[in-house]
Coordinates of C-alpha atoms in Angstrom, one line a residue:
Chain A
M11 CA 0.0 0.0 0.0
D12 CA 1.3 3.5 0.5
E13 CA 4.2 2.1 2.5
N14 CA 5.7 1.4 -0.9
Q15 CA 5.2 4.8 -2.3
S16 CA 7.8 5.9 -4.7
P17 CA 10.6 8.1 -3.3
E18 CA 9.4 11.0 -5.5
V19 CA 6.0 11.1 -4.0
I20 CA 7.4 10.9 -0.5
A21 CA 9.8 13.7 -1.3
E22 CA 7.0 15.9 -2.4
H23 CA 5.0 15.6 0.8
P24 CA 7.5 14.8 3.5
E25 CA 5.2 15.7 6.3
E26 CA 2.5 13.3 5.2
F27 CA 4.9 10.4 5.4
D28 CA 6.7 11.3 8.5
P29 CA 6.5 8.2 10.7
R30 CA 6.5 10.2 14.0
K31 CA 3.5 12.2 12.7
R32 CA 1.6 9.0 11.8
V33 CA 2.3 7.4 15.1
G34 CA 1.3 10.6 16.9
R35 CA -2.1 10.7 15.2
I36 CA -3.0 7.5 17.0
T37 CA -1.1 7.8 20.3
R38 CA -2.0 11.4 21.0
N39 CA -5.7 10.8 20.6
F40 CA -7.5 9.2 23.5
F41 CA -10.1 7.5 21.3
L42 CA -7.8 6.3 18.6
H43 CA -5.2 4.9 20.8
I44 CA -7.3 1.7 21.3
H45 CA -5.4 0.9 18.1
A46 CA -1.7 0.2 18.0
P47 CA 0.1 2.8 15.9
R48 CA 1.2 0.1 13.5
V49 CA -0.8 -3.0 12.5
H50 CA 0.2 -6.2 10.8
P51 CA -1.1 -6.4 7.2
H52 CA -2.7 -9.8 8.0
S53 CA -5.0 -8.1 10.5
L54 CA -6.5 -6.0 7.7
R55 CA -7.3 -8.9 5.4
P56 CA -11.1 -8.7 4.9
D57 CA -11.3 -12.5 4.3
Y58 CA -9.8 -13.1 7.8
T59 CA -11.8 -10.9 10.2
F60 CA -14.6 -9.8 7.8
G61 CA -14.6 -6.7 10.0
L62 CA -17.1 -8.3 12.3
G63 CA -15.7 -7.1 15.6
V64 CA -15.5 -3.5 14.5
M65 CA -18.9 -3.8 13.0
L66 CA -20.3 -4.8 16.4
G67 CA -18.7 -1.7 17.9
F68 CA -20.4 0.5 15.3
L69 CA -23.8 -1.3 15.7
F70 CA -23.5 -0.7 19.5
L71 CA -22.9 3.0 18.7
V72 CA -26.1 3.0 16.6
M73 CA -27.9 1.4 19.6
L74 CA -26.7 4.0 22.0
F75 CA -27.6 7.0 19.9
T76 CA -31.0 5.8 18.8
G77 CA -31.6 4.5 22.3
I78 CA -31.2 8.0 23.8
V79 CA -33.9 9.4 21.6
L80 CA -36.2 6.5 22.4
M81 CA -35.5 6.9 26.1
I82 CA -36.5 10.5 26.1
Y83 CA -40.0 9.8 24.7
Y84 CA -40.6 6.4 26.4
T85 CA -42.5 6.2 29.7
P86 CA -41.7 3.0 31.7
S87 CA -45.1 2.6 33.2
V88 CA -47.6 -0.2 32.6
E89 CA -50.4 2.3 31.9
M90 CA -48.3 4.6 29.5
A91 CA -45.6 2.5 28.0
Y92 CA -47.6 1.2 25.0
Q93 CA -49.0 4.6 24.2
S94 CA -45.6 6.2 24.5
V95 CA -44.2 3.7 21.9
K96 CA -47.1 4.6 19.6
D97 CA -46.2 8.3 20.2
I98 CA -42.6 7.6 19.2
I99 CA -43.9 6.0 15.9
Y100 CA -46.5 8.6 15.0
M101 CA -45.7 11.9 16.8
V102 CA -42.0 12.2 17.0
P103 CA -40.4 13.4 13.7
G104 CA -38.5 10.5 12.4
G105 CA -39.4 8.5 15.4
R106 CA -40.5 5.5 13.4
I107 CA -37.1 5.4 11.6
I108 CA -35.2 5.8 14.9
R109 CA -37.2 2.9 16.5
N110 CA -36.8 0.8 13.5
M111 CA -33.0 1.4 13.5
H112 CA -32.8 0.5 17.1
R113 CA -34.7 -2.7 16.5
W114 CA -32.8 -3.8 13.4
A115 CA -29.4 -2.8 14.8
S116 CA -30.2 -4.9 17.8
Q117 CA -31.0 -7.9 15.6
G118 CA -27.9 -7.2 13.6
M119 CA -25.9 -7.3 16.7
V120 CA -27.3 -10.8 17.6
I121 CA -26.4 -12.1 14.1
V122 CA -23.0 -10.4 13.9
V123 CA -22.0 -11.4 17.5
F124 CA -22.6 -15.0 16.6
L125 CA -20.7 -14.6 13.3
H126 CA -17.8 -13.0 15.2
M127 CA -17.7 -15.8 17.7
I128 CA -17.7 -18.3 14.8
R129 CA -14.9 -16.5 13.1
V130 CA -12.8 -16.3 16.2
F131 CA -13.4 -20.0 17.0
Y132 CA -12.6 -21.4 13.6
T133 CA -9.5 -19.3 13.3
G134 CA -8.3 -20.6 16.7
S135 CA -8.1 -17.0 17.9
Y136 CA -8.8 -18.0 21.5
L137 CA -5.5 -19.9 21.8
G138 CA -2.6 -18.9 24.0
S139 CA -2.8 -15.6 25.8
R140 CA -6.0 -14.8 24.0
S141 CA -8.0 -17.1 26.3
L142 CA -9.1 -14.4 28.6
N143 CA -10.4 -12.3 25.7
W144 CA -12.5 -15.2 24.5
V145 CA -14.1 -15.4 27.9
I146 CA -14.8 -11.7 27.9
G147 CA -16.3 -12.1 24.5
V148 CA -18.7 -14.9 25.7
V149 CA -19.8 -12.6 28.5
M150 CA -20.4 -9.9 25.9
L151 CA -22.5 -12.4 23.9
M152 CA -24.6 -12.9 27.0
V153 CA -24.9 -9.1 27.6
T154 CA -26.0 -8.7 24.0
L155 CA -28.7 -11.4 24.4
M156 CA -29.8 -10.0 27.8
S157 CA -30.1 -6.5 26.3
N158 CA -32.3 -7.8 23.6
F159 CA -34.4 -9.8 26.1
S160 CA -34.8 -6.8 28.4
G161 CA -35.6 -4.5 25.5
Y162 CA -38.5 -6.4 24.2
L163 CA -40.6 -6.1 27.4
L164 CA -40.5 -2.3 27.1
P165 CA -43.2 -1.7 24.4
W166 CA -45.7 -3.6 26.6
D167 CA -47.4 -5.3 23.7
Q168 CA -48.5 -8.9 23.5
L169 CA -45.1 -10.2 22.3
A170 CA -43.4 -8.3 25.2
Y171 CA -45.8 -9.6 27.9
W172 CA -45.8 -13.2 26.9
A173 CA -42.2 -13.5 26.0
V174 CA -41.2 -12.2 29.4
T175 CA -43.8 -14.3 31.2
I176 CA -42.3 -17.4 29.5
G177 CA -38.7 -16.1 30.1
S178 CA -39.3 -15.4 33.8
N179 CA -40.8 -18.8 34.3
I180 CA -37.8 -20.4 32.6
A181 CA -35.7 -18.6 35.3
A182 CA -37.9 -20.3 37.9
S183 CA -37.9 -23.7 36.1
S184 CA -35.5 -25.3 38.5
R185 CA -38.6 -25.7 40.6
E186 CA -39.4 -28.6 38.3
L187 CA -36.4 -30.4 39.9
T188 CA -36.9 -29.1 43.5
D189 CA -40.6 -30.0 43.3
L190 CA -39.8 -33.6 42.3
L191 CA -37.4 -33.7 45.2
G192 CA -40.0 -32.0 47.4
I193 CA -37.6 -29.3 48.7
T194 CA -39.0 -26.2 47.0
S195 CA -40.2 -24.7 50.3
L196 CA -36.7 -25.1 51.8
F197 CA -34.5 -24.3 48.8
D198 CA -35.9 -22.4 45.8
P199 CA -33.2 -21.0 43.5
G200 CA -35.7 -20.7 40.7
G201 CA -38.0 -18.5 42.8
F202 CA -35.0 -16.4 43.8
L203 CA -34.0 -15.8 40.2
K204 CA -37.5 -15.1 39.1
T205 CA -38.2 -12.5 41.9
L206 CA -34.8 -10.9 41.2
L207 CA -35.8 -10.6 37.6
I208 CA -39.4 -9.5 37.7
G209 CA -40.0 -8.5 41.4
G210 CA -43.1 -10.6 41.9
E211 CA -45.0 -13.7 40.8
T212 CA -46.4 -12.3 37.6
V213 CA -45.1 -9.7 35.1
G214 CA -46.3 -6.3 36.1
Q215 CA -45.0 -2.8 36.9
P216 CA -42.1 -4.1 39.0
A217 CA -41.0 -6.2 36.1
L218 CA -41.2 -3.3 33.7
S219 CA -39.2 -1.0 36.1
R220 CA -36.5 -3.6 36.5
F221 CA -36.2 -4.3 32.8
F222 CA -36.1 -0.6 32.1
A223 CA -33.2 -0.1 34.5
L224 CA -31.4 -3.2 33.1
H225 CA -31.9 -2.1 29.6
V226 CA -31.0 1.6 29.7
I227 CA -28.3 1.7 32.3
F228 CA -27.0 -1.6 33.8
L229 CA -26.5 -3.6 30.6
P230 CA -25.2 -0.7 28.3
V231 CA -22.6 0.4 31.0
T232 CA -21.6 -3.2 31.5
M233 CA -21.2 -3.5 27.7
L234 CA -19.1 -0.4 27.5
V235 CA -16.7 -1.5 30.2
L236 CA -16.4 -5.0 28.6
M237 CA -15.8 -3.4 25.2
G238 CA -13.0 -1.4 26.8
V239 CA -11.4 -4.5 28.3
H240 CA -12.0 -6.5 25.1
F241 CA -10.2 -3.9 22.9
W242 CA -7.4 -3.4 25.4
R243 CA -6.8 -7.2 25.6
I244 CA -6.4 -7.3 21.8
R245 CA -3.4 -4.9 22.1
K246 CA -2.0 -6.7 25.1
D247 CA -2.2 -10.0 23.1
G248 CA -0.2 -8.5 20.3
G249 CA -2.9 -7.4 17.9
L250 CA -5.4 -9.6 16.1
S251 CA -4.5 -13.3 15.9
R252 CA -2.5 -14.4 12.9
P253 CA -0.6 -17.5 11.8
L254 CA 2.5 -18.2 13.7
Q255 CA 4.8 -17.8 10.7
T256 CA 3.7 -14.2 10.4
V257 CA 4.5 -13.6 14.0
Q258 CA 8.0 -15.1 14.2
G259 CA 11.1 -13.4 12.9
K260 CA 9.5 -10.3 11.6
G261 CA 9.6 -7.0 13.5
N262 CA 7.7 -3.8 13.1
T263 CA 9.2 -3.2 9.7
S264 CA 6.6 -5.2 8.0
K265 CA 3.7 -3.5 9.7
W266 CA 1.5 -0.7 8.4
Y267 CA 0.7 2.5 10.1
A268 CA -2.8 2.5 11.6
W269 CA -3.0 6.0 10.4
P270 CA -4.1 6.3 7.6
V271 CA -4.7 2.7 6.4
L272 CA -6.8 1.3 9.3
M273 CA -8.6 4.6 10.1
W274 CA -10.0 5.0 6.6
T275 CA -11.0 1.4 6.4
E276 CA -12.9 1.7 9.7
L277 CA -14.5 5.0 8.6
A278 CA -15.8 3.3 5.5
L279 CA -17.1 0.4 7.6
L280 CA -18.9 2.8 10.0
I281 CA -20.6 4.6 7.1
G282 CA -21.5 1.2 5.6
V283 CA -23.0 -0.1 8.8
V284 CA -25.1 3.0 9.5
L285 CA -26.2 3.2 5.8
V286 CA -27.4 -0.5 5.8
I287 CA -29.3 -0.1 9.1
L288 CA -30.9 3.2 7.9
L289 CA -32.0 1.6 4.6
I290 CA -33.5 -1.4 6.3
A291 CA -35.2 0.9 8.9
M292 CA -36.7 2.9 6.0
V293 CA -38.4 -0.1 4.4
A294 CA -39.1 -2.5 7.3
D295 CA -41.1 -1.5 10.4
A296 CA -40.3 -3.0 13.8
P297 CA -43.4 -5.0 14.9
L298 CA -45.7 -3.7 17.6
L299 CA -48.6 -6.0 18.4
E300 CA -51.8 -5.2 20.5
R301 CA -51.4 -3.9 24.0
A302 CA -50.4 -6.6 26.5
N303 CA -53.4 -8.6 27.7
P304 CA -52.6 -10.8 30.7
A305 CA -55.6 -13.0 30.1
Y306 CA -55.0 -14.1 26.5
P307 CA -51.6 -15.3 25.2
E308 CA -50.9 -15.0 21.5
N309 CA -51.4 -18.3 19.7
P310 CA -48.7 -19.3 18.8
A311 CA -46.8 -17.1 21.3
K312 CA -43.5 -16.8 19.7
A313 CA -40.5 -15.1 21.1
P314 CA -38.3 -13.1 18.7
W315 CA -36.7 -15.3 16.1
Y316 CA -33.3 -15.6 17.8
F317 CA -34.8 -17.2 20.9
L318 CA -37.0 -19.6 19.1
G319 CA -34.3 -22.3 19.3
I320 CA -34.6 -22.2 23.1
Q321 CA -38.4 -22.0 22.8
E322 CA -38.3 -25.2 20.8
L323 CA -36.2 -26.8 23.6
V324 CA -38.5 -25.6 26.4
S325 CA -41.4 -27.2 24.6
Y326 CA -39.8 -30.5 25.6
S327 CA -39.0 -29.6 29.2
A328 CA -38.7 -26.1 30.8
F329 CA -35.9 -27.0 33.1
T330 CA -33.7 -29.2 31.0
G331 CA -34.4 -27.4 27.7
G332 CA -34.5 -23.9 29.1
M333 CA -31.8 -24.1 31.8
V334 CA -29.6 -27.2 31.7
V335 CA -28.8 -27.3 28.0
P336 CA -28.2 -23.5 27.6
V337 CA -26.0 -23.5 30.8
L338 CA -24.1 -26.5 29.5
Y339 CA -23.6 -24.7 26.2
L340 CA -22.3 -21.6 28.1
I341 CA -20.0 -23.7 30.2
F342 CA -18.6 -25.3 27.0
L343 CA -18.0 -21.9 25.4
F344 CA -16.3 -20.6 28.5
S345 CA -14.1 -23.7 28.9
I346 CA -12.9 -23.9 25.2
P347 CA -9.6 -22.0 25.7
Y348 CA -8.9 -24.0 28.9
Q349 CA -9.5 -27.4 27.3
D350 CA -7.6 -26.7 24.1
H351 CA -4.0 -25.5 24.2
E352 CA -2.8 -26.4 20.7
E353 CA -1.3 -23.0 20.0
Q354 CA 0.3 -24.0 16.7
Y355 CA -3.1 -23.7 15.1
V356 CA -3.6 -20.0 15.9
G357 CA -4.8 -17.9 13.0
Q358 CA -5.5 -20.8 10.7
W359 CA -9.0 -21.3 9.4
F360 CA -10.2 -24.7 10.7
S361 CA -6.6 -25.6 11.6
G362 CA -6.0 -26.7 8.0
A363 CA -7.4 -29.2 5.6
K364 CA -8.0 -32.1 8.1
G365 CA -9.9 -29.7 10.4
R366 CA -12.0 -28.6 7.5
R367 CA -13.0 -32.2 6.8
V368 CA -13.8 -32.7 10.5
V369 CA -16.0 -29.7 10.6
F370 CA -18.0 -30.9 7.5
I371 CA -18.4 -34.4 8.9
S372 CA -19.5 -33.3 12.4
A373 CA -21.9 -30.8 10.8
A374 CA -23.5 -33.6 8.7
V375 CA -23.7 -36.0 11.6
A376 CA -25.2 -33.4 13.9
L377 CA -27.8 -32.5 11.3
V378 CA -28.8 -36.2 11.0
V379 CA -28.9 -36.6 14.8
V380 CA -31.1 -33.5 15.4
V381 CA -33.4 -34.0 12.4
L382 CA -34.0 -37.7 13.2
Q383 CA -35.1 -36.8 16.7
L384 CA -37.3 -34.0 15.4
V385 CA -39.0 -36.5 13.0
V386 CA -39.7 -38.8 16.0
E387 CA -40.9 -35.9 18.1
V388 CA -43.2 -34.6 15.4
T389 CA -44.6 -37.9 14.1
I390 CA -45.2 -39.9 17.3
G391 CA -44.9 -37.1 19.8
G392 CA -43.0 -36.7 23.1
L393 CA -42.5 -39.3 25.8
R394 CA -45.9 -38.6 27.4
D395 CA -47.7 -39.5 24.2
W396 CA -46.1 -42.9 24.1
I397 CA -46.4 -43.8 27.8
P398 CA -49.3 -41.8 29.4
G399 CA -48.6 -40.9 33.0
V400 CA -44.8 -41.4 32.7
S401 CA -42.8 -39.9 35.5
Q402 CA -41.7 -36.3 35.1
W403 CA -38.1 -37.4 35.7
F404 CA -38.2 -39.2 32.3
V405 CA -39.9 -36.2 30.6
M406 CA -37.1 -34.1 31.8
L407 CA -34.2 -36.4 30.9
L408 CA -35.3 -38.2 27.8
N409 CA -36.1 -35.4 25.3
P410 CA -34.4 -34.2 22.1
A411 CA -32.6 -31.4 24.1
M412 CA -31.0 -33.7 26.5
V413 CA -30.4 -36.6 24.2
T414 CA -28.8 -34.3 21.6
S415 CA -26.5 -32.8 24.2
A416 CA -25.5 -36.2 25.5
I417 CA -24.7 -37.5 22.0
F418 CA -22.6 -34.5 21.2
I419 CA -20.6 -34.5 24.4
L420 CA -19.9 -38.2 24.2
G421 CA -19.1 -37.9 20.5
S422 CA -16.6 -35.1 21.1
L423 CA -14.9 -37.1 24.0
W424 CA -14.6 -40.1 21.7
V425 CA -13.0 -37.9 19.0
K426 CA -10.6 -36.5 21.5
R427 CA -9.5 -40.0 22.5
R428 CA -9.1 -41.1 18.9
T429 CA -7.4 -38.1 17.5
R430 CA -5.6 -37.0 20.7
S431 CA -6.3 -33.5 19.6
T432 CA -8.1 -31.1 21.8
R433 CA -8.5 -28.6 18.9
I434 CA -10.3 -31.2 16.8
S435 CA -12.6 -32.3 19.6
A436 CA -13.4 -28.7 20.4
M437 CA -14.3 -28.1 16.7
V438 CA -16.5 -31.2 16.7
L439 CA -18.5 -30.0 19.7
F440 CA -18.7 -26.4 18.6
T441 CA -19.8 -27.3 15.1
A442 CA -22.4 -29.8 16.2
S443 CA -23.9 -27.5 18.8
L444 CA -24.0 -24.7 16.2
V445 CA -25.8 -26.9 13.7
A446 CA -28.3 -28.0 16.5
L447 CA -28.9 -24.3 17.5
I448 CA -29.6 -23.4 13.8
V449 CA -31.9 -26.4 13.2
F450 CA -33.9 -25.9 16.4
T451 CA -34.2 -22.2 15.7
M452 CA -35.3 -22.8 12.1
V453 CA -38.0 -25.3 13.4
G454 CA -39.2 -22.7 15.9
I455 CA -39.3 -19.9 13.2
F456 CA -40.8 -21.8 10.3
F457 CA -42.5 -25.0 11.4
R458 CA -44.3 -24.3 14.6
G459 CA -47.9 -23.0 14.6
P460 CA -50.8 -22.7 17.0
N461 CA -50.3 -24.8 20.2
W462 CA -46.7 -25.2 19.1
E463 CA -47.8 -28.0 16.7
F464 CA -45.8 -28.8 13.6
Y465 CA -46.9 -27.3 10.3
W466 CA -45.0 -27.3 7.0
S467 CA -46.0 -23.7 6.4
A468 CA -47.9 -21.0 8.1
S469 CA -50.5 -21.2 5.4
Q470 CA -51.7 -24.5 6.9
W471 CA -52.4 -22.9 10.3
P472 CA -56.0 -23.5 11.4
V473 CA -58.1 -20.4 11.8
I474 CA -58.9 -19.8 15.4
Chain B
M2 CA 4.0 -16.2 61.8
V3 CA 5.4 -12.8 61.2
R4 CA 3.4 -10.1 62.9
R5 CA 2.9 -8.3 59.5
H6 CA 1.4 -11.5 57.9
F7 CA -0.8 -12.0 60.9
I8 CA -2.2 -8.4 60.6
R9 CA -2.6 -8.8 56.9
R10 CA -4.7 -11.9 57.4
I11 CA -6.9 -10.3 60.0
A12 CA -7.3 -7.3 57.7
I13 CA -8.3 -9.5 54.7
A14 CA -10.7 -11.5 56.9
L15 CA -12.4 -8.3 58.2
A16 CA -12.6 -6.7 54.8
S17 CA -14.2 -9.9 53.4
I18 CA -16.8 -10.1 56.2
T19 CA -17.7 -6.5 55.7
G20 CA -17.8 -6.8 51.9
G21 CA -20.0 -9.9 52.2
A22 CA -22.4 -8.2 54.6
V23 CA -22.6 -5.2 52.3
A24 CA -23.2 -7.4 49.3
A25 CA -25.9 -9.4 51.1
G26 CA -27.6 -6.2 52.3
Y27 CA -27.4 -4.7 48.9
L28 CA -28.9 -7.8 47.2
R29 CA -31.7 -7.7 49.8
Q30 CA -32.9 -4.4 48.2
Y31 CA -34.0 -6.3 45.2
F32 CA -36.5 -8.4 47.2
P33 CA -39.4 -6.2 48.3
R34 CA -41.7 -7.2 51.1
I35 CA -44.7 -8.1 49.0
A36 CA -47.9 -9.3 50.6
G37 CA -49.1 -12.5 49.0
E38 CA -51.5 -12.0 46.2
K39 CA -53.6 -14.9 47.6
R40 CA -56.6 -12.9 48.7
R41 CA -60.1 -14.3 48.3
I42 CA -61.7 -13.7 45.0
S43 CA -65.3 -12.7 45.0
L44 CA -67.4 -14.5 42.4
G45 CA -70.6 -12.7 43.2
D46 CA -74.1 -14.0 42.6
P47 CA -73.9 -17.8 41.9
N48 CA -76.9 -17.5 39.5
F49 CA -74.6 -15.5 37.2
Y50 CA -72.8 -18.7 36.2
P51 CA -74.4 -20.9 33.5
V52 CA -74.7 -24.6 34.4
D53 CA -72.4 -27.3 33.0
T54 CA -70.0 -24.5 31.8
Y55 CA -66.4 -23.4 32.4
T56 CA -66.5 -19.6 33.0
F57 CA -63.1 -17.9 32.5
L58 CA -62.4 -15.2 35.0
E59 CA -60.1 -12.8 33.1
D60 CA -58.8 -10.8 36.0
H61 CA -57.8 -13.8 38.1
N62 CA -56.9 -16.4 35.5
L63 CA -59.3 -19.0 36.8
F64 CA -61.9 -21.3 35.4
V65 CA -65.0 -21.6 37.5
Y66 CA -67.0 -24.7 36.6
R67 CA -70.7 -25.0 37.6
D68 CA -72.7 -28.2 37.3
H69 CA -76.1 -29.0 38.6
E70 CA -74.7 -29.8 42.1
G71 CA -72.3 -27.0 42.7
F72 CA -69.1 -25.1 41.9
R73 CA -65.4 -25.9 41.4
A74 CA -62.5 -23.5 40.5
V75 CA -59.3 -24.5 38.7
S76 CA -56.2 -22.5 37.8
A77 CA -56.0 -21.4 34.2
V78 CA -52.2 -20.9 34.4
C79 CA -50.1 -23.6 32.7
T80 CA -47.7 -25.2 35.1
H81 CA -45.0 -25.3 32.4
L82 CA -44.2 -21.6 31.7
G83 CA -47.2 -19.6 32.9
C84 CA -49.3 -19.1 29.8
I85 CA -53.1 -19.0 30.1
L86 CA -54.9 -22.2 29.1
E87 CA -57.7 -22.5 26.7
K88 CA -60.7 -24.7 27.3
S89 CA -60.7 -27.5 24.7
S90 CA -63.2 -30.2 24.0
D91 CA -61.4 -32.7 26.3
G92 CA -59.9 -30.6 29.0
F93 CA -57.4 -27.7 28.8
E94 CA -54.8 -26.8 26.2
C95 CA -51.8 -24.4 26.4
P96 CA -51.3 -22.2 23.3
C97 CA -47.6 -21.6 24.1
H98 CA -46.0 -25.1 24.1
G99 CA -48.9 -27.5 23.6
S100 CA -49.3 -29.0 27.1
C101 CA -52.7 -30.7 27.4
Y102 CA -54.7 -31.4 30.6
N103 CA -57.8 -33.6 31.1
P104 CA -61.0 -32.2 32.7
S105 CA -59.6 -33.1 36.1
G106 CA -56.5 -30.9 35.4
E107 CA -54.1 -33.8 35.1
V108 CA -51.3 -33.5 32.5
T109 CA -52.0 -35.8 29.5
S110 CA -49.3 -34.6 27.1
G111 CA -46.7 -32.0 26.6
P112 CA -44.0 -30.5 28.8
A113 CA -46.0 -29.4 31.8
P114 CA -44.5 -30.7 35.0
R115 CA -47.5 -30.6 37.4
D116 CA -51.2 -31.0 37.4
L117 CA -53.4 -27.9 37.6
S118 CA -54.5 -26.7 41.1
W119 CA -58.1 -26.7 42.2
F120 CA -59.1 -24.0 44.7
R121 CA -61.6 -24.0 47.5
V122 CA -64.9 -22.3 46.7
G123 CA -67.0 -21.0 49.6
R124 CA -69.9 -18.7 50.4
A125 CA -69.3 -15.2 51.8
P126 CA -71.6 -13.8 54.5
D127 CA -73.3 -11.6 51.9
G128 CA -74.5 -14.8 50.0
G129 CA -72.1 -14.4 47.1
L130 CA -69.5 -17.1 46.3
F131 CA -65.7 -16.7 46.6
V132 CA -62.6 -18.6 45.5
D133 CA -59.7 -18.9 47.9
P134 CA -56.5 -19.3 45.8
G135 CA -54.6 -19.9 49.1
Q136 CA -56.4 -23.2 49.7
T137 CA -56.1 -26.1 47.2
T138 CA -58.6 -28.9 47.1
Q139 CA -59.0 -32.3 45.4
P140 CA -60.1 -32.1 41.7
G141 CA -63.5 -33.7 42.4
E142 CA -64.4 -31.5 45.4
K143 CA -67.3 -29.2 44.9
F144 CA -69.0 -26.4 46.8
L145 CA -72.5 -27.7 46.9
T146 CA -75.2 -25.1 46.2
S147 CA -78.2 -27.3 45.6

């Protein structure tokens, strides 16, 4: 790039190419010095990072700025919330666009945060000293999802009310286990969590106030702090991950100055992100259903699309599908960098050709495992339909959510023993659970209708 | 043990105890003293309720069933994740995740972990009926009015 400018050009504009000046642009600026003054060319390859992390930062900025406008006009009270959202749409100049941008940027964040995690995982960018930053990243994934969850109670429409009713009861679902053991009156972690979340037995004003506080102050501030740490760790870990051969033996001479190369790239990305969100916001309206009615759930009562995978799992069992399996998944994500230390694979997509094959095979096997169980579940029903009056223990333990998890965990342990590679076995489990998440989510989005029954298409739903 | 280490240990212990107490006290703020919502629900004049019919009480999420002998009241809240049940031809059905209950409120299919609760119905001094959500009864138990 312009590192290789001809001597004549450099001689004409000596001040533009003065290294001290270029370094100073970054280091003398509080906001820019999250970047190193010089970056390795590999970090700027669009086919390596896809700019996903930076994109997330920009989407978060869009959330902040649109969120402030919404917060000014929104009233967090059960009586007035719904009307104030209507006011934002119809009375505030450009309010409809701002609300749409807030909604679509939030969904964009959910998609991009998963893509970013997938990129970081398959390039082995959690290896070595980057393990801590992976863990921080998983926490940021949770904060993103919690921000979304807390955000959709606020309009106080039917979706809001029933999604949070279901969500808060998932929080209380360990009662399924404590009830079976008969110890709920002595030890009730589910009730503790539920009261902490919604401040009562049912969703009402206390829940709205709590979610408002979470959504507009607690979670955004947490996110900002974590973003700071996340970016700081990238610099401490020596910049973005890259293959070992690009790290060894080469000093700063082969690096590019962040100013101007990186800065202009990022500015272009910022403009691109805002433009895309703005365009989507102009053509697609964020949904707003009827005002919340605590006596009549929607039928089907569907959560936003990115939670429909979990909703499919809770339709087998609230506790194991809604708590045990998601918690297992989080434990797996957190533990990846502490199980796998094969640092030689850092910065390589799928750790090479063999890894690529492993990823394809485990994706195919996972697809078969999940789809087969769904076929059984849909055609002959759950355990209760085979054996009426079966104990709740079996309903909790023998369902597609638990069986899938068990098969995947045992499968990855078997692969670990056979290949003696922690990286390969981590890729097996990560790929399989990703496929399962996608399949369950697809089923929830496209194939579930009234009473959560299976339909090939929404056009077959009965009229109720 | 060196005196300095001893003092350091005491200091850390005291700081931990104080920190723990502050954290517990702070967390306590998130759990208000709420009176139970289990107050008696007035049903009013028994003649208001049609015979052999489940009447849904919107504000209390209850079904009141009246037959020619008397009254029964059953919770309309799904024991799975708290959605409101619909009366179906053979019991109750949950629109959220498809749990089904028979007319006695027992789970017949779906993910619901418990049977529905039936509540005591009684007569208030003014002659009207009430339901007491604080007191559960057996599914077959009726408040006899005839």
